[in-house]
Amino acid sequence: MGIQQWVRRDLQTEPSPSSDALIEAYPSPEIASVAASEVSSALSPIPELIDETVLTSESSPEPVPLIPYSRRANSEHIAKMDWQALREAVVNCTECGLHSQRIQTVFGVGDLRADWLFVGEAPGADEDKRGEPFVGRAGQLLNSMLFALKLPRESVYIANILKCRPPDNRTPSNDEMNCCTPFLDRQIELLQPKIIIALGSVAARHLLNTDSAIGKLRGKRFTYRQSNIPIIATYHPAYLLRSPLEKRKTWIDLQFAVQCYQANHS
Ligand code: SF4
């Protein structure tokens, strides 16, 4: 079984008419009934791993620092903000060109004391309208994944690298991500999550400062910057809507994340 072809984000977030069927094929209650038992045995060796999936610990991505971290002039100012100031700064931000076409900013949502942080790429059309990340079909699928992990959406924190929607859901540029990164950095500092799940290649590559393919980042435990916060990479729910066969790999990734989380708290 080979690595699946990656799909452009604009195609991912505009699901085909068959998406309803795909969501129906992955409903919360059913997968949860399967998932609960699988999660309960998450510390046991994961059986029958997909051929190319190699689960390892304390690995590092190839040191390919092609994506520089933010050089934004006011990064130091942002790094001192509390939640309220940070939220207001995002609402009023015009630092990159994406501000001109947004309906509203999408700051992030969830429990400010959450152990689990899920990070996606950028808001889509639904998120731009609602001002909340992962509320469209991809959000429904993420909710199903959380339900399967026995993590109510309200108990985790969900954010994106970018706080404004790229036009036509195009892939964000490095400049845009670097410009917006201080906000996510500060969210992570304030939140102090116990584990970060990078949803999709763009988020994973940016968080890990690498240009490695998502297939090479999956199944490994990385850490956020110089901290001990684990980062686990997996596929973006929008991609899974178009590639439902990859859901099994994502479930394996999430089991691995549970292992890493539990290992840090045993
Ligand atoms: Fe500001 Fe980020 Fe929105 Fe760009 S994407 S305008 S940096 S909040």
mmCIF file of C-alpha atoms and ligand atoms in Angstrom:
data_model
loop_
_atom_site.group_PDB
_atom_site.id
_atom_site.type_symbol
_atom_site.label_atom_id
_atom_site.label_comp_id
_atom_site.label_asym_id
_atom_site.label_seq_id
_atom_site.Cartn_x
_atom_site.Cartn_y
_atom_site.Cartn_z
ATOM 1 C CA MET A 1 0.000 0.000 0.000
ATOM 2 C CA GLY A 2 1.591 3.278 -1.002
ATOM 3 C CA ILE A 3 1.356 6.791 0.257
ATOM 4 C CA GLN A 4 -1.791 8.386 -1.068
ATOM 5 C CA GLN A 5 -1.606 11.310 -3.407
ATOM 6 C CA TRP A 6 -1.966 14.610 -1.568
ATOM 7 C CA VAL A 7 -4.874 16.772 -2.622
ATOM 8 C CA ARG A 8 -4.887 20.535 -2.862
ATOM 9 C CA ARG A 9 -6.595 22.181 0.048
ATOM 10 C CA ASP A 10 -9.092 24.030 -2.124
ATOM 11 C CA LEU A 11 -10.202 20.695 -3.442
ATOM 12 C CA GLN A 12 -10.258 19.165 0.017
ATOM 13 C CA THR A 13 -12.472 21.789 1.535
ATOM 14 C CA GLU A 14 -14.943 21.742 -1.305
ATOM 15 C CA PRO A 15 -16.068 18.178 -0.864
ATOM 16 C CA SER A 16 -17.680 16.312 -3.626
ATOM 17 C CA PRO A 17 -21.429 15.630 -3.547
ATOM 18 C CA SER A 18 -20.613 12.232 -2.167
ATOM 19 C CA SER A 19 -19.270 13.690 1.059
ATOM 20 C CA ASP A 20 -22.526 13.077 2.883
ATOM 21 C CA ALA A 21 -22.105 9.424 2.158
ATOM 22 C CA LEU A 22 -18.550 9.527 3.406
ATOM 23 C CA ILE A 23 -19.588 11.140 6.655
ATOM 24 C CA GLU A 24 -22.392 8.648 6.985
ATOM 25 C CA ALA A 25 -19.822 5.915 6.520
ATOM 26 C CA TYR A 26 -17.926 7.261 9.532
ATOM 27 C CA PRO A 27 -20.654 8.178 12.002
ATOM 28 C CA SER A 28 -19.776 9.006 15.575
ATOM 29 C CA PRO A 29 -21.597 6.277 17.514
ATOM 30 C CA GLU A 30 -20.343 3.374 15.460
ATOM 31 C CA ILE A 31 -16.748 4.427 15.297
ATOM 32 C CA ALA A 32 -16.860 5.333 18.953
ATOM 33 C CA SER A 33 -17.974 1.850 19.899
ATOM 34 C CA VAL A 34 -15.017 0.452 18.049
ATOM 35 C CA ALA A 35 -12.700 3.192 19.112
ATOM 36 C CA ALA A 36 -13.361 2.998 22.798
ATOM 37 C CA SER A 37 -12.018 -0.512 23.064
ATOM 38 C CA GLU A 38 -9.092 0.361 20.847
ATOM 39 C CA VAL A 39 -8.218 3.390 22.931
ATOM 40 C CA SER A 40 -8.436 1.356 26.102
ATOM 41 C CA SER A 41 -5.733 -0.888 24.740
ATOM 42 C CA ALA A 42 -3.689 1.941 23.343
ATOM 43 C CA LEU A 43 -0.687 1.121 25.471
ATOM 44 C CA SER A 44 -0.465 -2.373 24.087
ATOM 45 C CA PRO A 45 1.487 -2.879 20.870
ATOM 46 C CA ILE A 46 -0.530 -1.655 17.908
ATOM 47 C CA PRO A 47 -1.236 -4.686 15.784
ATOM 48 C CA GLU A 48 -1.290 -5.049 12.053
ATOM 49 C CA LEU A 49 0.172 -1.695 11.277
ATOM 50 C CA ILE A 50 -0.108 -0.570 7.737
ATOM 51 C CA ASP A 51 3.058 -1.512 5.943
ATOM 52 C CA GLU A 52 4.673 1.869 5.638
ATOM 53 C CA THR A 53 3.659 3.047 9.093
ATOM 54 C CA VAL A 54 6.552 2.923 11.510
ATOM 55 C CA LEU A 55 5.718 4.178 14.969
ATOM 56 C CA THR A 56 8.698 5.546 16.790
ATOM 57 C CA SER A 57 9.410 7.801 19.708
ATOM 58 C CA GLU A 58 11.583 10.848 20.142
ATOM 59 C CA SER A 59 12.273 11.064 16.475
ATOM 60 C CA SER A 60 13.157 14.305 14.784
ATOM 61 C CA PRO A 61 12.178 15.436 11.337
ATOM 62 C CA GLU A 62 14.937 15.778 8.857
ATOM 63 C CA PRO A 63 16.652 19.070 9.666
ATOM 64 C CA VAL A 64 15.474 20.962 6.634
ATOM 65 C CA PRO A 65 14.803 24.439 7.983
ATOM 66 C CA LEU A 66 13.230 25.768 4.821
ATOM 67 C CA ILE A 67 10.399 27.537 6.565
ATOM 68 C CA PRO A 68 11.744 30.251 8.847
ATOM 69 C CA TYR A 69 9.818 31.047 11.961
ATOM 70 C CA SER A 70 8.219 34.423 12.234
ATOM 71 C CA ARG A 71 10.286 37.513 11.924
ATOM 72 C CA ARG A 72 7.346 39.745 12.591
ATOM 73 C CA ALA A 73 8.355 43.006 14.206
ATOM 74 C CA ASN A 74 5.761 42.834 16.986
ATOM 75 C CA SER A 75 6.319 39.178 17.870
ATOM 76 C CA GLU A 76 7.782 40.103 21.237
ATOM 77 C CA HIS A 77 4.741 42.241 22.010
ATOM 78 C CA ILE A 78 2.396 39.380 21.111
ATOM 79 C CA ALA A 79 4.427 37.000 23.250
ATOM 80 C CA LYS A 80 3.421 38.987 26.354
ATOM 81 C CA MET A 81 -0.323 39.111 25.713
ATOM 82 C CA ASP A 82 -2.963 37.417 27.827
ATOM 83 C CA TRP A 83 -5.890 35.624 26.219
ATOM 84 C CA GLN A 84 -8.083 38.697 25.954
ATOM 85 C CA ALA A 85 -5.375 40.906 24.506
ATOM 86 C CA LEU A 86 -4.393 38.174 22.093
ATOM 87 C CA ARG A 87 -7.953 37.711 20.900
ATOM 88 C CA GLU A 88 -8.344 41.450 20.369
ATOM 89 C CA ALA A 89 -5.048 41.595 18.516
ATOM 90 C CA VAL A 90 -6.203 38.883 16.143
ATOM 91 C CA VAL A 91 -9.571 40.532 15.554
ATOM 92 C CA ASN A 92 -7.848 43.778 14.624
ATOM 93 C CA CYS A 93 -4.918 42.268 12.756
ATOM 94 C CA THR A 94 -4.099 43.577 9.289
ATOM 95 C CA GLU A 95 -0.543 42.293 9.168
ATOM 96 C CA CYS A 96 -0.957 40.263 6.014
ATOM 97 C CA GLY A 97 -3.118 40.598 2.940
ATOM 98 C CA LEU A 98 -5.631 38.005 4.081
ATOM 99 C CA HIS A 99 -7.357 40.558 6.280
ATOM 100 C CA SER A 100 -8.876 42.290 3.278
ATOM 101 C CA GLN A 101 -11.113 39.411 2.218
ATOM 102 C CA ARG A 102 -12.077 37.835 5.517
ATOM 103 C CA ILE A 103 -15.555 38.014 6.962
ATOM 104 C CA GLN A 104 -14.068 37.623 10.392
ATOM 105 C CA THR A 105 -11.018 36.213 12.097
ATOM 106 C CA VAL A 106 -11.037 32.665 13.449
ATOM 107 C CA PHE A 107 -9.133 32.743 16.712
ATOM 108 C CA GLY A 108 -9.593 29.257 18.100
ATOM 109 C CA VAL A 109 -12.029 27.500 20.372
ATOM 110 C CA GLY A 110 -12.053 25.189 23.341
ATOM 111 C CA ASP A 111 -10.988 24.732 26.920
ATOM 112 C CA LEU A 112 -8.219 27.126 27.887
ATOM 113 C CA ARG A 113 -6.864 24.404 30.195
ATOM 114 C CA ALA A 114 -7.018 21.675 27.567
ATOM 115 C CA ASP A 115 -4.372 18.983 27.438
ATOM 116 C CA TRP A 116 -5.036 18.305 23.762
ATOM 117 C CA LEU A 117 -4.441 20.939 21.095
ATOM 118 C CA PHE A 118 -5.498 20.258 17.512
ATOM 119 C CA VAL A 119 -3.954 22.547 14.912
ATOM 120 C CA GLY A 120 -5.162 22.824 11.350
ATOM 121 C CA GLU A 121 -4.114 24.927 8.445
ATOM 122 C CA ALA A 122 -6.502 27.826 7.966
ATOM 123 C CA PRO A 123 -10.195 28.690 8.109
ATOM 124 C CA GLY A 124 -12.421 27.668 5.237
ATOM 125 C CA ALA A 125 -15.646 29.227 4.070
ATOM 126 C CA ASP A 126 -17.770 27.861 6.913
ATOM 127 C CA GLU A 127 -15.225 28.891 9.496
ATOM 128 C CA ASP A 128 -14.945 32.372 7.990
ATOM 129 C CA LYS A 129 -18.708 32.774 8.371
ATOM 130 C CA ARG A 130 -18.930 31.320 11.869
ATOM 131 C CA GLY A 131 -15.664 32.605 13.314
ATOM 132 C CA GLU A 132 -14.873 29.144 14.667
ATOM 133 C CA PRO A 133 -12.395 26.527 13.397
ATOM 134 C CA PHE A 134 -13.540 23.190 12.013
ATOM 135 C CA VAL A 135 -17.276 23.751 11.794
ATOM 136 C CA GLY A 136 -17.948 22.475 8.260
ATOM 137 C CA ARG A 137 -17.950 18.886 7.058
ATOM 138 C CA ALA A 138 -14.320 18.512 8.054
ATOM 139 C CA GLY A 139 -15.309 19.781 11.460
ATOM 140 C CA GLN A 140 -18.008 17.122 11.721
ATOM 141 C CA LEU A 141 -15.420 14.509 10.969
ATOM 142 C CA LEU A 142 -13.025 15.989 13.524
ATOM 143 C CA ASN A 143 -15.835 15.863 16.064
ATOM 144 C CA SER A 144 -16.301 12.177 15.266
ATOM 145 C CA MET A 145 -12.598 11.585 15.782
ATOM 146 C CA LEU A 146 -12.734 13.400 19.112
ATOM 147 C CA PHE A 147 -15.811 11.450 20.129
ATOM 148 C CA ALA A 148 -13.975 8.247 19.316
ATOM 149 C CA LEU A 149 -11.144 9.339 21.570
ATOM 150 C CA LYS A 150 -13.640 10.155 24.311
ATOM 151 C CA LEU A 151 -12.553 13.753 24.071
ATOM 152 C CA PRO A 152 -15.553 16.069 23.882
ATOM 153 C CA ARG A 153 -14.903 18.961 21.545
ATOM 154 C CA GLU A 154 -15.347 21.305 24.499
ATOM 155 C CA SER A 155 -12.527 19.584 26.367
ATOM 156 C CA VAL A 156 -9.828 20.193 23.773
ATOM 157 C CA TYR A 157 -8.539 23.317 22.080
ATOM 158 C CA ILE A 158 -8.757 23.723 18.316
ATOM 159 C CA ALA A 159 -6.902 26.335 16.297
ATOM 160 C CA ASN A 160 -5.336 26.954 12.937
ATOM 161 C CA ILE A 161 -1.981 28.259 11.847
ATOM 162 C CA LEU A 162 -3.774 31.103 10.084
ATOM 163 C CA LYS A 163 -6.547 33.140 11.637
ATOM 164 C CA CYS A 164 -7.968 34.412 8.330
ATOM 165 C CA ARG A 165 -9.294 32.470 5.355
ATOM 166 C CA PRO A 166 -7.092 32.378 2.260
ATOM 167 C CA PRO A 167 -9.130 33.297 -0.836
ATOM 168 C CA ASP A 168 -10.702 30.276 -2.507
ATOM 169 C CA ASN A 169 -9.193 28.156 0.277
ATOM 170 C CA ARG A 170 -5.844 28.182 -1.427
ATOM 171 C CA THR A 171 -2.816 26.870 0.397
ATOM 172 C CA PRO A 172 -1.382 29.596 2.637
ATOM 173 C CA SER A 173 1.918 31.101 1.639
ATOM 174 C CA ASN A 174 4.916 30.814 3.915
ATOM 175 C CA ASP A 175 4.877 34.580 4.376
ATOM 176 C CA GLU A 176 1.274 34.475 5.549
ATOM 177 C CA MET A 177 1.964 31.637 7.947
ATOM 178 C CA ASN A 178 5.078 33.280 9.316
ATOM 179 C CA CYS A 179 3.160 36.499 9.779
ATOM 180 C CA CYS A 180 0.415 34.764 11.738
ATOM 181 C CA THR A 181 2.547 32.283 13.680
ATOM 182 C CA PRO A 182 3.165 34.537 16.718
ATOM 183 C CA PHE A 183 -0.537 34.281 17.528
ATOM 184 C CA LEU A 184 -0.468 30.487 17.572
ATOM 185 C CA ASP A 185 2.836 30.517 19.437
ATOM 186 C CA ARG A 186 1.269 32.637 22.141
ATOM 187 C CA GLN A 187 -1.837 30.449 22.230
ATOM 188 C CA ILE A 188 0.399 27.458 22.847
ATOM 189 C CA GLU A 189 2.354 29.278 25.534
ATOM 190 C CA LEU A 190 -0.822 30.292 27.321
ATOM 191 C CA LEU A 191 -2.481 26.929 26.876
ATOM 192 C CA GLN A 192 0.516 24.738 27.765
ATOM 193 C CA PRO A 193 -1.036 21.682 26.101
ATOM 194 C CA LYS A 194 0.187 18.210 26.946
ATOM 195 C CA ILE A 195 0.060 17.134 23.314
ATOM 196 C CA ILE A 196 -0.387 18.774 19.914
ATOM 197 C CA ILE A 197 -2.027 17.059 16.951
ATOM 198 C CA ALA A 198 -1.029 18.595 13.633
ATOM 199 C CA LEU A 199 -3.891 18.089 11.190
ATOM 200 C CA GLY A 200 -2.630 17.908 7.636
ATOM 201 C CA SER A 201 0.621 18.471 5.865
ATOM 202 C CA VAL A 202 0.611 22.261 5.971
ATOM 203 C CA ALA A 203 0.131 22.420 9.731
ATOM 204 C CA ALA A 204 2.559 19.584 10.361
ATOM 205 C CA ARG A 205 5.268 20.980 8.151
ATOM 206 C CA HIS A 206 4.945 24.451 9.586
ATOM 207 C CA LEU A 207 4.880 23.334 13.208
ATOM 208 C CA LEU A 208 7.829 21.038 12.647
ATOM 209 C CA ASN A 209 9.718 23.487 10.459
ATOM 210 C CA THR A 210 10.331 20.944 7.754
ATOM 211 C CA ASP A 211 9.348 20.270 4.178
ATOM 212 C CA SER A 212 8.997 16.530 4.684
ATOM 213 C CA ALA A 213 5.917 14.849 3.302
ATOM 214 C CA ILE A 214 3.107 14.042 5.717
ATOM 215 C CA GLY A 215 3.691 10.355 5.050
ATOM 216 C CA LYS A 216 7.142 10.683 6.571
ATOM 217 C CA LEU A 217 5.941 12.713 9.529
ATOM 218 C CA ARG A 218 3.178 10.344 10.574
ATOM 219 C CA GLY A 219 3.845 7.729 13.203
ATOM 220 C CA LYS A 220 6.613 9.642 14.914
ATOM 221 C CA ARG A 221 6.763 11.626 18.077
ATOM 222 C CA PHE A 222 8.155 15.091 17.605
ATOM 223 C CA THR A 223 8.280 17.916 20.086
ATOM 224 C CA TYR A 224 7.188 21.521 19.827
ATOM 225 C CA ARG A 225 10.218 23.771 19.515
ATOM 226 C CA GLN A 226 12.462 23.327 22.540
ATOM 227 C CA SER A 227 9.663 22.053 24.767
ATOM 228 C CA ASN A 228 8.709 18.531 25.713
ATOM 229 C CA ILE A 229 5.225 18.914 24.243
ATOM 230 C CA PRO A 230 4.742 16.039 21.805
ATOM 231 C CA ILE A 231 3.552 16.759 18.279
ATOM 232 C CA ILE A 232 1.847 13.987 16.355
ATOM 233 C CA ALA A 233 1.061 14.523 12.678
ATOM 234 C CA THR A 234 -1.885 13.027 10.879
ATOM 235 C CA TYR A 235 -4.126 13.700 7.931
ATOM 236 C CA HIS A 236 -6.477 16.660 7.746
ATOM 237 C CA PRO A 237 -10.148 15.700 8.150
ATOM 238 C CA ALA A 238 -10.946 17.434 4.866
ATOM 239 C CA TYR A 239 -8.546 15.070 3.134
ATOM 240 C CA LEU A 240 -10.202 12.125 4.817
ATOM 241 C CA LEU A 241 -13.530 13.189 3.370
ATOM 242 C CA ARG A 242 -12.087 12.610 -0.058
ATOM 243 C CA SER A 243 -9.913 9.665 0.879
ATOM 244 C CA PRO A 244 -11.925 7.636 3.374
ATOM 245 C CA LEU A 245 -9.541 4.701 3.156
ATOM 246 C CA GLU A 246 -7.000 6.831 4.992
ATOM 247 C CA LYS A 247 -9.219 6.994 8.062
ATOM 248 C CA ARG A 248 -7.650 3.809 9.371
ATOM 249 C CA LYS A 249 -4.217 5.382 9.212
ATOM 250 C CA THR A 250 -5.538 8.420 11.008
ATOM 251 C CA TRP A 251 -7.003 6.215 13.706
ATOM 252 C CA ILE A 252 -3.616 4.554 14.119
ATOM 253 C CA ASP A 253 -2.053 8.009 14.423
ATOM 254 C CA LEU A 254 -4.555 8.983 17.089
ATOM 255 C CA GLN A 255 -3.922 5.777 19.005
ATOM 256 C CA PHE A 256 -0.245 6.583 18.879
ATOM 257 C CA ALA A 257 -1.039 10.054 20.177
ATOM 258 C CA VAL A 258 -2.909 8.504 23.095
ATOM 259 C CA GLN A 259 0.158 6.383 23.804
ATOM 260 C CA CYS A 260 2.395 9.449 23.811
ATOM 261 C CA TYR A 261 -0.038 11.378 25.991
ATOM 262 C CA GLN A 262 -0.362 8.563 28.480
ATOM 263 C CA ALA A 263 3.390 7.973 28.528
ATOM 264 C CA ASN A 264 3.863 11.578 29.608
ATOM 265 C CA HIS A 265 1.360 11.157 32.416
ATOM 266 C CA SER A 266 2.114 7.730 33.772
HETATM 267 FE FE1 SF4 B 1 -3.289 38.887 10.747
HETATM 268 FE FE2 SF4 B 1 -3.040 36.228 10.662
HETATM 269 FE FE3 SF4 B 1 -5.184 37.393 9.592
HETATM 270 FE FE4 SF4 B 1 -2.811 37.656 8.402
HETATM 271 S S1 SF4 B 1 -3.948 35.732 8.671
HETATM 272 S S2 SF4 B 1 -4.301 39.307 8.783
HETATM 273 S S3 SF4 B 1 -1.411 37.740 10.196
HETATM 274 S S4 SF4 B 1 -4.622 37.379 11.762
#
